[in-house]
mmCIF file of C-alpha atoms in Angstrom:
data_model
loop_
_atom_site.group_PDB
_atom_site.id
_atom_site.type_symbol
_atom_site.label_atom_id
_atom_site.label_comp_id
_atom_site.label_asym_id
_atom_site.label_seq_id
_atom_site.Cartn_x
_atom_site.Cartn_y
_atom_site.Cartn_z
ATOM 1 C CA MET A 155 -6.948 1.566 20.488
ATOM 2 C CA ARG A 156 -7.626 -1.106 17.873
ATOM 3 C CA TRP A 157 -8.603 -0.763 14.240
ATOM 4 C CA SER A 158 -10.274 -3.339 12.059
ATOM 5 C CA SER A 159 -8.346 -2.347 8.906
ATOM 6 C CA PHE A 160 -5.306 -0.453 7.646
ATOM 7 C CA GLU A 161 -7.703 2.044 6.080
ATOM 8 C CA GLN A 162 -9.244 2.907 9.458
ATOM 9 C CA LEU A 163 -5.805 3.202 11.038
ATOM 10 C CA ASN A 164 -4.598 5.500 8.242
ATOM 11 C CA VAL A 165 -7.653 7.748 8.567
ATOM 12 C CA TRP A 166 -7.064 8.071 12.312
ATOM 13 C CA LEU A 167 -3.314 8.685 11.851
ATOM 14 C CA GLY A 168 -3.947 11.372 9.238
ATOM 15 C CA ALA A 169 -6.422 13.217 11.449
ATOM 16 C CA ARG A 170 -4.157 12.925 14.513
ATOM 17 C CA CYS A 171 -1.112 14.238 12.640
ATOM 18 C CA LYS A 172 -3.048 17.232 11.282
ATOM 19 C CA ALA A 173 -4.339 18.037 14.769
ATOM 20 C CA LEU A 174 -0.808 17.950 16.185
ATOM 21 C CA TRP A 175 0.525 20.140 13.363
ATOM 22 C CA ARG A 176 -1.953 22.856 14.444
ATOM 23 C CA GLU A 177 -0.652 22.653 18.050
ATOM 24 C CA LEU A 178 3.100 22.125 17.727
ATOM 25 C CA PRO A 179 5.405 25.107 17.278
ATOM 26 C CA HIS A 180 7.634 24.839 14.239
ATOM 27 C CA PRO A 181 11.205 23.935 15.348
ATOM 28 C CA ASN A 182 12.820 26.801 13.369
ATOM 29 C CA GLU A 183 9.958 29.323 13.420
ATOM 30 C CA SER A 184 8.735 29.368 17.025
ATOM 31 C CA HIS A 185 6.115 32.059 16.298
ATOM 32 C CA SER A 186 4.330 29.674 13.892
ATOM 33 C CA THR A 187 2.920 26.172 14.097
ATOM 34 C CA VAL A 188 3.965 23.298 11.863
ATOM 35 C CA ALA A 189 0.624 23.711 10.015
ATOM 36 C CA ASP A 190 1.282 27.438 9.418
ATOM 37 C CA ILE A 191 4.666 26.778 7.824
ATOM 38 C CA LEU A 192 3.273 23.880 5.778
ATOM 39 C CA GLU A 193 0.704 26.223 4.218
ATOM 40 C CA ILE A 194 3.470 28.647 3.240
ATOM 41 C CA GLU A 195 5.648 25.855 1.844
ATOM 42 C CA ARG A 196 2.786 24.363 -0.215
ATOM 43 C CA THR A 197 2.914 27.375 -2.540
ATOM 44 C CA PHE A 198 6.444 26.312 -3.544
ATOM 45 C CA MET A 199 5.760 22.565 -3.914
ATOM 46 C CA MET A 200 5.469 20.836 -7.276
ATOM 47 C CA ARG A 201 2.479 18.676 -8.072
ATOM 48 C CA THR A 202 3.106 14.946 -8.212
ATOM 49 C CA PRO A 203 2.832 13.916 -11.877
ATOM 50 C CA THR A 204 1.429 10.468 -11.049
ATOM 51 C CA PRO A 205 0.476 8.877 -7.735
ATOM 52 C CA PHE A 206 3.223 6.802 -6.166
ATOM 53 C CA ASP A 207 2.458 3.093 -6.475
ATOM 54 C CA GLY A 208 4.466 1.659 -3.584
ATOM 55 C CA TYR A 209 4.833 -2.108 -3.650
ATOM 56 C CA ALA A 210 7.523 -4.729 -3.154
ATOM 57 C CA ASN A 211 8.253 -6.696 -6.301
ATOM 58 C CA LYS A 212 8.977 -10.429 -6.297
ATOM 59 C CA ASN A 213 9.360 -12.748 -9.253
ATOM 60 C CA ALA A 214 7.634 -16.113 -9.044
ATOM 61 C CA ARG A 215 6.955 -19.126 -11.224
ATOM 62 C CA VAL A 216 3.348 -20.253 -11.577
ATOM 63 C CA SER A 217 2.968 -23.895 -10.533
ATOM 64 C CA SER A 218 1.318 -26.568 -12.667
ATOM 65 C CA THR A 219 -1.704 -26.149 -10.364
ATOM 66 C CA CYS A 220 -1.892 -22.409 -11.244
ATOM 67 C CA LEU A 221 -0.593 -21.097 -7.915
ATOM 68 C CA VAL A 222 2.192 -18.771 -6.815
ATOM 69 C CA THR A 223 3.590 -18.754 -3.296
ATOM 70 C CA PHE A 224 4.451 -15.702 -1.237
ATOM 71 C CA ALA A 225 5.201 -15.736 2.506
ATOM 72 C CA LYS A 226 3.929 -19.314 2.904
ATOM 73 C CA ASN A 227 0.576 -18.442 1.289
ATOM 74 C CA ARG A 228 -0.644 -19.515 -2.143
ATOM 75 C CA TYR A 229 -2.424 -17.251 -4.579
ATOM 76 C CA SER A 230 -4.258 -18.439 -7.661
ATOM 77 C CA VAL A 231 -3.304 -17.288 -11.134
ATOM 78 C CA PRO A 232 -5.162 -17.698 -14.462
ATOM 79 C CA CYS A 233 -4.440 -21.213 -15.730
ATOM 80 C CA GLU A 234 -2.989 -20.063 -19.069
ATOM 81 C CA LEU A 235 0.056 -18.841 -17.085
ATOM 82 C CA ALA A 236 0.947 -22.258 -15.605
ATOM 83 C CA GLY A 237 4.708 -22.783 -15.704
ATOM 84 C CA GLN A 238 5.459 -19.147 -16.572
ATOM 85 C CA GLN A 239 7.310 -16.421 -14.673
ATOM 86 C CA VAL A 240 5.128 -13.658 -13.229
ATOM 87 C CA SER A 241 5.738 -10.621 -11.079
ATOM 88 C CA LEU A 242 4.135 -10.317 -7.640
ATOM 89 C CA ARG A 243 3.380 -6.752 -6.610
ATOM 90 C CA VAL A 244 3.054 -6.992 -2.850
ATOM 91 C CA TYR A 245 1.180 -4.209 -1.068
ATOM 92 C CA PRO A 246 0.316 -4.094 2.659
ATOM 93 C CA THR A 247 -3.233 -5.347 2.019
ATOM 94 C CA LYS A 248 -3.158 -7.028 -1.399
ATOM 95 C CA VAL A 249 -1.047 -9.044 -3.821
ATOM 96 C CA CYS A 250 -1.294 -8.288 -7.529
ATOM 97 C CA ILE A 251 0.051 -10.734 -10.096
ATOM 98 C CA ALA A 252 1.428 -9.231 -13.296
ATOM 99 C CA ALA A 253 2.368 -10.956 -16.545
ATOM 100 C CA ASN A 254 3.974 -8.919 -19.336
ATOM 101 C CA GLU A 255 3.499 -5.741 -17.250
ATOM 102 C CA GLN A 256 -0.304 -6.295 -17.102
ATOM 103 C CA ILE A 257 -2.144 -7.102 -13.853
ATOM 104 C CA VAL A 258 -3.828 -10.480 -14.376
ATOM 105 C CA ALA A 259 -5.059 -11.117 -10.812
ATOM 106 C CA SER A 260 -5.479 -9.192 -7.568
ATOM 107 C CA GLN A 261 -6.091 -10.818 -4.209
ATOM 108 C CA VAL A 262 -6.335 -9.849 -0.563
ATOM 109 C CA ARG A 263 -2.938 -10.350 1.058
ATOM 110 C CA LEU A 264 -3.061 -13.182 3.533
ATOM 111 C CA ARG A 265 -1.262 -13.037 6.848
ATOM 112 C CA ASP A 266 -2.284 -16.582 7.779
ATOM 113 C CA ALA A 267 -2.362 -19.515 5.374
ATOM 114 C CA ALA A 268 -5.636 -20.747 6.927
ATOM 115 C CA LYS A 269 -7.611 -17.621 5.919
ATOM 116 C CA GLU A 270 -9.783 -17.656 2.815
ATOM 117 C CA GLN A 271 -8.816 -15.679 -0.254
ATOM 118 C CA GLU A 272 -10.843 -13.080 -2.111
ATOM 119 C CA VAL A 273 -9.900 -13.362 -5.799
ATOM 120 C CA SER A 274 -10.333 -10.835 -8.588
ATOM 121 C CA TYR A 275 -9.129 -11.579 -12.131
ATOM 122 C CA ALA A 276 -8.355 -8.706 -14.447
#
């Protein structure tokens, strides 16, 4: 199988896992499936106060040409930040650039330096 995006892959993985949970016996409770025990355990789980924002953080200096480099790719940054330190928040599919804890730019993460960038300034 092939997927055209991480989003499509994640949708498929989520559905496949849930289907397997309904079939697989629980390892400690053989009379119940994994899905059965999950439903019981959910009543004891706490709500997540805020969604987890999972990214890798990397500090970078903005070049005089208003670019930062990550993994051999260059990402543009608002020109008023030239020469300053910024924080790169690297996600699987995007790179966000933060200055003073505020996102100032968000771009599609490139896997190949020859690909075009899709830029969004905050």
